[in-house]
Amino acid sequence: MLIGIHPLLSPDLLHALAAMGHGDEIAIVDGNYPALEHARRLVRADGHGVIAIVDAILQLLPLDDFVPQALF
């Protein structure tokens, strides 16, 4: 087990986050969004709220501060 990693962050999500670079985007959406049709890569977090997932991600990955809207 990794120490300090929020338990909501699955290995697939951690891998996706680690592969991201400056300017990359991640969409965190609810279950009503047609993600299968829009995603290049889909990581599911069924049963967890959007706010909880965002909070867990922001503990590891800060928002880019060189863009006007890093979170929308």
mmCIF file of C-alpha atoms in Angstrom:
data_model
loop_
_atom_site.group_PDB
_atom_site.id
_atom_site.type_symbol
_atom_site.label_atom_id
_atom_site.label_comp_id
_atom_site.label_asym_id
_atom_site.label_seq_id
_atom_site.Cartn_x
_atom_site.Cartn_y
_atom_site.Cartn_z
ATOM 1 C CA MET A 1 0.000 0.000 0.000
ATOM 2 C CA LEU A 2 1.229 3.469 -0.838
ATOM 3 C CA ILE A 3 1.429 5.745 2.173
ATOM 4 C CA GLY A 4 -0.267 9.123 1.798
ATOM 5 C CA ILE A 5 -2.292 8.195 -1.287
ATOM 6 C CA HIS A 6 -6.033 8.717 -0.902
ATOM 7 C CA PRO A 7 -7.843 5.344 -1.043
ATOM 8 C CA LEU A 8 -10.307 6.631 -3.679
ATOM 9 C CA LEU A 9 -7.471 6.845 -6.199
ATOM 10 C CA SER A 10 -7.381 3.507 -7.994
ATOM 11 C CA PRO A 11 -4.237 2.167 -9.689
ATOM 12 C CA ASP A 12 -5.763 2.971 -13.102
ATOM 13 C CA LEU A 13 -6.482 6.555 -12.067
ATOM 14 C CA LEU A 14 -3.005 6.956 -10.549
ATOM 15 C CA HIS A 15 -1.498 5.702 -13.818
ATOM 16 C CA ALA A 16 -3.580 8.168 -15.841
ATOM 17 C CA LEU A 17 -2.544 11.033 -13.552
ATOM 18 C CA ALA A 18 1.128 10.043 -13.722
ATOM 19 C CA ALA A 19 0.985 10.028 -17.530
ATOM 20 C CA MET A 20 -0.405 13.566 -17.675
ATOM 21 C CA GLY A 21 1.742 16.543 -18.564
ATOM 22 C CA HIS A 22 1.344 20.316 -18.714
ATOM 23 C CA GLY A 23 -1.731 21.257 -20.689
ATOM 24 C CA ASP A 24 -3.362 17.829 -20.457
ATOM 25 C CA GLU A 25 -6.964 17.724 -19.338
ATOM 26 C CA ILE A 26 -8.983 15.263 -17.301
ATOM 27 C CA ALA A 27 -12.777 15.253 -17.183
ATOM 28 C CA ILE A 28 -14.335 14.177 -13.911
ATOM 29 C CA VAL A 29 -18.012 13.638 -14.631
ATOM 30 C CA ASP A 30 -21.034 12.059 -13.017
ATOM 31 C CA GLY A 31 -22.702 8.826 -14.086
ATOM 32 C CA ASN A 32 -25.050 10.573 -16.510
ATOM 33 C CA TYR A 33 -22.268 11.753 -18.820
ATOM 34 C CA PRO A 34 -21.823 9.554 -21.932
ATOM 35 C CA ALA A 35 -18.135 8.938 -21.203
ATOM 36 C CA LEU A 36 -17.830 5.788 -23.316
ATOM 37 C CA GLU A 37 -18.558 7.823 -26.406
ATOM 38 C CA HIS A 38 -16.299 10.788 -25.566
ATOM 39 C CA ALA A 39 -13.303 9.445 -23.660
ATOM 40 C CA ARG A 40 -9.998 8.401 -25.183
ATOM 41 C CA ARG A 41 -9.282 6.664 -21.908
ATOM 42 C CA LEU A 42 -11.963 5.903 -19.342
ATOM 43 C CA VAL A 43 -11.275 5.305 -15.659
ATOM 44 C CA ARG A 44 -14.402 4.573 -13.650
ATOM 45 C CA ALA A 45 -14.900 5.427 -9.977
ATOM 46 C CA ASP A 46 -18.387 4.057 -9.457
ATOM 47 C CA GLY A 47 -20.018 4.842 -6.134
ATOM 48 C CA HIS A 48 -17.885 7.882 -5.361
ATOM 49 C CA GLY A 49 -18.953 11.499 -5.683
ATOM 50 C CA VAL A 50 -17.341 13.951 -8.046
ATOM 51 C CA ILE A 51 -16.284 16.280 -5.222
ATOM 52 C CA ALA A 52 -14.596 13.438 -3.310
ATOM 53 C CA ILE A 53 -12.664 12.364 -6.406
ATOM 54 C CA VAL A 54 -11.583 15.941 -7.176
ATOM 55 C CA ASP A 55 -10.427 16.451 -3.585
ATOM 56 C CA ALA A 56 -8.418 13.205 -3.713
ATOM 57 C CA ILE A 57 -6.787 14.144 -7.033
ATOM 58 C CA LEU A 58 -5.906 17.652 -5.877
ATOM 59 C CA GLN A 59 -3.972 16.179 -2.939
ATOM 60 C CA LEU A 60 -1.513 14.753 -5.476
ATOM 61 C CA LEU A 61 -1.788 16.838 -8.612
ATOM 62 C CA PRO A 62 -1.914 20.627 -8.355
ATOM 63 C CA LEU A 63 -3.771 22.696 -10.920
ATOM 64 C CA ASP A 64 -1.748 24.434 -13.622
ATOM 65 C CA ASP A 65 -1.393 28.077 -12.709
ATOM 66 C CA PHE A 66 -0.307 29.309 -16.141
ATOM 67 C CA VAL A 67 -3.772 28.978 -17.719
ATOM 68 C CA PRO A 68 -6.689 31.320 -17.048
ATOM 69 C CA GLN A 69 -9.192 28.544 -16.267
ATOM 70 C CA ALA A 70 -7.465 25.518 -14.792
ATOM 71 C CA LEU A 71 -10.725 24.208 -13.367
ATOM 72 C CA PHE A 72 -14.034 24.503 -15.178
#
